[in-house]
PDB file of C-alpha atoms in Angstrom:
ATOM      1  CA  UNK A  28      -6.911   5.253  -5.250  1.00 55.00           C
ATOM      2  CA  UNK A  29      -5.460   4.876  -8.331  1.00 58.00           C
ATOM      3  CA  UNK A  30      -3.689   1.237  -9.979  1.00 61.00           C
ATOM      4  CA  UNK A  31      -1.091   4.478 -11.348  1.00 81.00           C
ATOM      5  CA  UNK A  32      -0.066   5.065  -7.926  1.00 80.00           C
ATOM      6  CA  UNK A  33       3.410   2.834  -7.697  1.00 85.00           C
ATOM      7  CA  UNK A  34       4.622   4.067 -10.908  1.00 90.00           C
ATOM      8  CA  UNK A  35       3.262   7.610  -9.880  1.00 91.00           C
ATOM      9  CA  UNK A  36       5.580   7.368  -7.005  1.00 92.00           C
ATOM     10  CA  UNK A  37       8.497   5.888  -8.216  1.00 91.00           C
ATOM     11  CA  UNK A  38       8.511   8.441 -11.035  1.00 94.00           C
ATOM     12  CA  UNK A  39       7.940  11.855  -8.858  1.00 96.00           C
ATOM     13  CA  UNK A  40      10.555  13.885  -6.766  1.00 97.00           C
ATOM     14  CA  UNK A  41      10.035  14.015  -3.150  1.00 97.00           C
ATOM     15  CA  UNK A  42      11.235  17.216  -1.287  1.00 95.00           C
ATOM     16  CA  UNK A  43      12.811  17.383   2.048  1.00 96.00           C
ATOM     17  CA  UNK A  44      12.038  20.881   4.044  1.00 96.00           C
ATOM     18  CA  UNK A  45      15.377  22.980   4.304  1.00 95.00           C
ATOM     19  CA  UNK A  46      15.900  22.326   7.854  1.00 94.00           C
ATOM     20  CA  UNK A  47      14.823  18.629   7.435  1.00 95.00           C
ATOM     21  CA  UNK A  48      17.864  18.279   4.824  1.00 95.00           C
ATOM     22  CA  UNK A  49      20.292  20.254   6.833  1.00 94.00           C
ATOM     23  CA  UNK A  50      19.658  17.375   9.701  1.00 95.00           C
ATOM     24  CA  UNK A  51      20.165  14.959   7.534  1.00 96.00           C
ATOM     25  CA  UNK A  52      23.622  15.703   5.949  1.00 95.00           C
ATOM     26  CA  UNK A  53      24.525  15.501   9.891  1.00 93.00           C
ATOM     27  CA  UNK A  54      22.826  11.981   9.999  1.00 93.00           C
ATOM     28  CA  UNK A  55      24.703  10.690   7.011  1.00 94.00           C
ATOM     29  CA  UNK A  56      27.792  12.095   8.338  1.00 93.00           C
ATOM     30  CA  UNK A  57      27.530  10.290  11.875  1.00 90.00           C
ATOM     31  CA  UNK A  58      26.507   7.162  10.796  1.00 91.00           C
ATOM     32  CA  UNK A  59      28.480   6.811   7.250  1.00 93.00           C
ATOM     33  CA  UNK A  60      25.560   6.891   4.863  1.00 94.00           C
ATOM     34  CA  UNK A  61      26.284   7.372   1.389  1.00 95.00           C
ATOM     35  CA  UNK A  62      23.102   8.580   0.101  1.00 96.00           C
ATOM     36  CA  UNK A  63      20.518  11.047   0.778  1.00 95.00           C
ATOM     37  CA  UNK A  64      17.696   8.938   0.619  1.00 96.00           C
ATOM     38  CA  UNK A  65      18.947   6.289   3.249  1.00 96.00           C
ATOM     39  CA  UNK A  66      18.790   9.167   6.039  1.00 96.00           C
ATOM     40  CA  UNK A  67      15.086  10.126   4.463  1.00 97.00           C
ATOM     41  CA  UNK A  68      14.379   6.646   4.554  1.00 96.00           C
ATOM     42  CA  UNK A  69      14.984   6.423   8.732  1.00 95.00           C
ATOM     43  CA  UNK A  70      12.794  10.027   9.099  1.00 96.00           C
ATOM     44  CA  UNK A  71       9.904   8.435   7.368  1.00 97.00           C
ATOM     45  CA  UNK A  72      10.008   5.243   8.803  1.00 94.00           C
ATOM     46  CA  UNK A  73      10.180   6.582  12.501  1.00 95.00           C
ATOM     47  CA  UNK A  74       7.122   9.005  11.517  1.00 96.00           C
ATOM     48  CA  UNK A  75       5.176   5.385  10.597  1.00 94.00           C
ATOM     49  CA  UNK A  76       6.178   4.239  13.631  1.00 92.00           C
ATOM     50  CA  UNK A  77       3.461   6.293  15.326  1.00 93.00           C
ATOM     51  CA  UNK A  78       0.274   5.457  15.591  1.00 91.00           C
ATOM     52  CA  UNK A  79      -1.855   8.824  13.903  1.00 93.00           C
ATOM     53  CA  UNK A  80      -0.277   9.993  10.465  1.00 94.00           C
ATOM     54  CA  UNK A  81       1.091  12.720  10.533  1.00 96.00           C
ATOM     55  CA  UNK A  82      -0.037  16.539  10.346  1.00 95.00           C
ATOM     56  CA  UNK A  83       0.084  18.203   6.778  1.00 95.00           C
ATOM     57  CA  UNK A  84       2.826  20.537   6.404  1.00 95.00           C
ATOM     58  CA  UNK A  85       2.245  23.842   6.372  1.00 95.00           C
ATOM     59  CA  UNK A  86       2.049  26.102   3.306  1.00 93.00           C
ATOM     60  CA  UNK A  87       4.314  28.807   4.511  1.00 95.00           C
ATOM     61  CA  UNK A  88       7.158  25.401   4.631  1.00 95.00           C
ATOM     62  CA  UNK A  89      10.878  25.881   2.827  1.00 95.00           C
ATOM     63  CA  UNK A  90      11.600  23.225   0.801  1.00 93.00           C
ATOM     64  CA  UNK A  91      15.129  22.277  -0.160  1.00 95.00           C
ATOM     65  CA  UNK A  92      15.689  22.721  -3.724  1.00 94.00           C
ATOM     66  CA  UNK A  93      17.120  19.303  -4.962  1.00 95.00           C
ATOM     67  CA  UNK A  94      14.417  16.725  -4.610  1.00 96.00           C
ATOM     68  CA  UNK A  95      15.163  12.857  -4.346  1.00 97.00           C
ATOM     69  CA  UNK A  96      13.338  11.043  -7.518  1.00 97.00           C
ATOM     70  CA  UNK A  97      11.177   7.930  -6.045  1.00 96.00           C
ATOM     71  CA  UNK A  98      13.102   6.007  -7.649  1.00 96.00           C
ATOM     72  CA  UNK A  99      15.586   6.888  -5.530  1.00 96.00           C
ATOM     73  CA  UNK A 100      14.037   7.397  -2.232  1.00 97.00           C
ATOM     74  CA  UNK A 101      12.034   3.925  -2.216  1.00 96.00           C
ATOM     75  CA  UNK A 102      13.965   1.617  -4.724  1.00 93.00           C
ATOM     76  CA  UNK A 103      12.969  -2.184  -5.258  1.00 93.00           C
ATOM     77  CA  UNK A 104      10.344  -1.364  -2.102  1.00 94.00           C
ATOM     78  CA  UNK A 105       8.537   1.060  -3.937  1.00 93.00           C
ATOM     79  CA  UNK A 106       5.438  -1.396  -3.174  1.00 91.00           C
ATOM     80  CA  UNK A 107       6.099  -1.755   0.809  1.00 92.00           C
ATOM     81  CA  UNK A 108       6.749   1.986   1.523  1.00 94.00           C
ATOM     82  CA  UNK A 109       3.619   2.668  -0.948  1.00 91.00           C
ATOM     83  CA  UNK A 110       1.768   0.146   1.234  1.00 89.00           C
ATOM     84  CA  UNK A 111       3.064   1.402   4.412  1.00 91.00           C
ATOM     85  CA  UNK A 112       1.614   4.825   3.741  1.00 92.00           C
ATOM     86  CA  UNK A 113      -1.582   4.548   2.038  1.00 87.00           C
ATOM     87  CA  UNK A 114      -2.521   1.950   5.352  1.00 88.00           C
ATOM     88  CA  UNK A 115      -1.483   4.684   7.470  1.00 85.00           C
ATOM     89  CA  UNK A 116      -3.918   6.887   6.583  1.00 86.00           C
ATOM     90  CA  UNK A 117      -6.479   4.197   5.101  1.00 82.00           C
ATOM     91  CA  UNK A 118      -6.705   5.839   1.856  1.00 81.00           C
ATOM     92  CA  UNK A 119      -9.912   5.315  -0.012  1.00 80.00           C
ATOM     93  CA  UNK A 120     -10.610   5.011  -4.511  1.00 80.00           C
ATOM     94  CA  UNK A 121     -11.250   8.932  -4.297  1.00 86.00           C
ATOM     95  CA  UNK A 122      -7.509   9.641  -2.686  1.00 86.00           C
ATOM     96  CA  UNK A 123      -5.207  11.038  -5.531  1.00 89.00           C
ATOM     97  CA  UNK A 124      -1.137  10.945  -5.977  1.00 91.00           C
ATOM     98  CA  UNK A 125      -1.752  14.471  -5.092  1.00 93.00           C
ATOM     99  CA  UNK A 126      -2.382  13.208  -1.533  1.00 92.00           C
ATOM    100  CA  UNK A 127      -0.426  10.403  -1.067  1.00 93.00           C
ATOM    101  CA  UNK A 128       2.518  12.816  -2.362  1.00 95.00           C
ATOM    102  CA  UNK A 129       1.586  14.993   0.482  1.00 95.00           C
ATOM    103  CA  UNK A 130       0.994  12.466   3.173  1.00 96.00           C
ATOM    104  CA  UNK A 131       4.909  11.433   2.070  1.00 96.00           C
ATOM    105  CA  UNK A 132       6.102  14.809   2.573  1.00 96.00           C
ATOM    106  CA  UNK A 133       4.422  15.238   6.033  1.00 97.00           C
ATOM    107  CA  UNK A 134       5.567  11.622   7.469  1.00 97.00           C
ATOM    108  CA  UNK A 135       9.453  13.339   5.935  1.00 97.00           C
ATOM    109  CA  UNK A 136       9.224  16.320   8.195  1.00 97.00           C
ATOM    110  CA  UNK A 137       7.568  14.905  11.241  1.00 97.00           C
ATOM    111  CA  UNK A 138      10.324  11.694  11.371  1.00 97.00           C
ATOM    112  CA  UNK A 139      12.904  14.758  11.174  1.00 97.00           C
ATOM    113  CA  UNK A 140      11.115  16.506  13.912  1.00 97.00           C
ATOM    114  CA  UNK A 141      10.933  13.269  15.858  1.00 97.00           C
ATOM    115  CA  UNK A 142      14.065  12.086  15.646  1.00 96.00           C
ATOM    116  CA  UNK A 143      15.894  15.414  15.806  1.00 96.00           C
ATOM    117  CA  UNK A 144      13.614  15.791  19.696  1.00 96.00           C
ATOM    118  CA  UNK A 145      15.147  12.343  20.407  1.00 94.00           C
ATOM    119  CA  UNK A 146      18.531  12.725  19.272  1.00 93.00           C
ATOM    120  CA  UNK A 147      18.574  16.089  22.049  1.00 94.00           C
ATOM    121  CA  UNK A 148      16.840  13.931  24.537  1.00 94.00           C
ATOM    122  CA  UNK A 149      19.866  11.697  24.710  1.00 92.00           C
ATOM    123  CA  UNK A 150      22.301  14.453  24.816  1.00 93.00           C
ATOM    124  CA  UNK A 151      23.556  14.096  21.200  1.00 90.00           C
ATOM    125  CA  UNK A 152      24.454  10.669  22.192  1.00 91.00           C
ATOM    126  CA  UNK A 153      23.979   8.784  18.541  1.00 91.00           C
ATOM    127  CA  UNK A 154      24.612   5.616  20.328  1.00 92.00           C
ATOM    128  CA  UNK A 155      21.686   6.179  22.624  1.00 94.00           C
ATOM    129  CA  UNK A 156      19.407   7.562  19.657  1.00 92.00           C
ATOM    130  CA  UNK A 157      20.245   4.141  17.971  1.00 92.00           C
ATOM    131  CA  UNK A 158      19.125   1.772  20.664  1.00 92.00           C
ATOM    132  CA  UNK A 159      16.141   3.987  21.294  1.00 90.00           C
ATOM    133  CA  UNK A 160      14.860   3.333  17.582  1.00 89.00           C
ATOM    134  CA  UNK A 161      15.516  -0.041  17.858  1.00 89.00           C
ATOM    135  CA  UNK A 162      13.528  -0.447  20.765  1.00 87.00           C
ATOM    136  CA  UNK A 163      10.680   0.932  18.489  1.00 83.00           C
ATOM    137  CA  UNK A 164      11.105  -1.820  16.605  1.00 79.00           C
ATOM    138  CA  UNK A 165       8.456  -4.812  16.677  1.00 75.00           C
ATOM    139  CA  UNK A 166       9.646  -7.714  18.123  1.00 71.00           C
ATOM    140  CA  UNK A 167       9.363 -10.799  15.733  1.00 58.00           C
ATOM    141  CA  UNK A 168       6.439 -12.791  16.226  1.00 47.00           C
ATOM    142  CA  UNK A 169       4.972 -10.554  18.679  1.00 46.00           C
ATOM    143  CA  UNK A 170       0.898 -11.059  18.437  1.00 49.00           C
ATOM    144  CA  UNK A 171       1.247 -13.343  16.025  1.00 42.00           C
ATOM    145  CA  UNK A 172      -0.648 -16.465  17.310  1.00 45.00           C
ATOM    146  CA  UNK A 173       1.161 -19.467  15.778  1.00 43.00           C
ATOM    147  CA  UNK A 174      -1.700 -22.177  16.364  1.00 45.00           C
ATOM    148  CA  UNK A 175      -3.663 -20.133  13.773  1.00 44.00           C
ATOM    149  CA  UNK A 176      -4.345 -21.736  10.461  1.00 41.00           C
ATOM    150  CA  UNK A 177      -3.543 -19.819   7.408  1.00 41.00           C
ATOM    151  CA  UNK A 178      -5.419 -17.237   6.114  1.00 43.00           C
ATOM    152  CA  UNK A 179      -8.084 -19.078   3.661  1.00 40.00           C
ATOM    153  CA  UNK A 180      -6.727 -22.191   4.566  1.00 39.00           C
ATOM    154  CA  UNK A 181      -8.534 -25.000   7.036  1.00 38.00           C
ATOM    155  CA  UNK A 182      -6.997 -26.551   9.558  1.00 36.00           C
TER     156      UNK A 182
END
């Protein structure tokens, strides 16, 4: 993996699929988001939330033709969504942008795919699609033994 990758990402435009973006102008319409990238920042973080990564998208996929910049889609946490996905898959030093890129791209449309399937499960509801991704959320502290000395420390 490459020390290029953060500014790699932060300087690249990420694409939505066409009926991705159509689902989210409805999700920034219900809930009052202003930007694009705030309702392609809840896809992608509710496709982390599962435990595989995600399926590559397939080549025959529409993609909506205006792209959000990195810069744009990850802001100041370029570093912790970089983080989040490169652990995902446990990327290794031969892994290119290329892939990571990709891997971005799939976590997009699945978390649209996901939350679109949940969003019908509770009848439209928004209210109920809200409290079930925050019960997805970890609970602070949880597994975190707190008699444990620091890591590299003594005790």
């Amino acid at each position: 993996m490459s020390l290029n990758f953060l500014d790699n990402v932060w300087r690249s435009d990420f694409r939505p699929t066409e009926e991705s973006a159509a689902f989210e102008d409805s999700l920034r319409k219900t809930f009052g988001l202003a930007y694009r990238y705030e309702a392609a920042r809840l896809l992608m973080g509710r496709s982390l939330a599962e435990p595989e990564p995600p399926p590559p998208v397939p080549s025959d996929t529409k993609y909506y033709n205006k792209p959000i910049p990195g810069e744009l889609l990850f802001g100041d946490q370029v570093d912790a969504w970089t983080s989040a996905f490169t652990e995902d898959v446990k990327f290794t030093s031969t892994a290119t942008f290329s892939d990571l890129k990709a891997l971005i791209e799939a976590h997009w449309a699945r978390g649209y795919a996901l939350v679109k399937e949940e969003l019908e499960s509770c009848q439209n509801n928004e209210i109920k699609l809200v409290q079930r991704l925050c019960d997805r959320l970890p609970e602070v502290g949880r597994g975190f033994d707190s008699g444990a000395g620091l890591a590299g420390g003594t005790e």
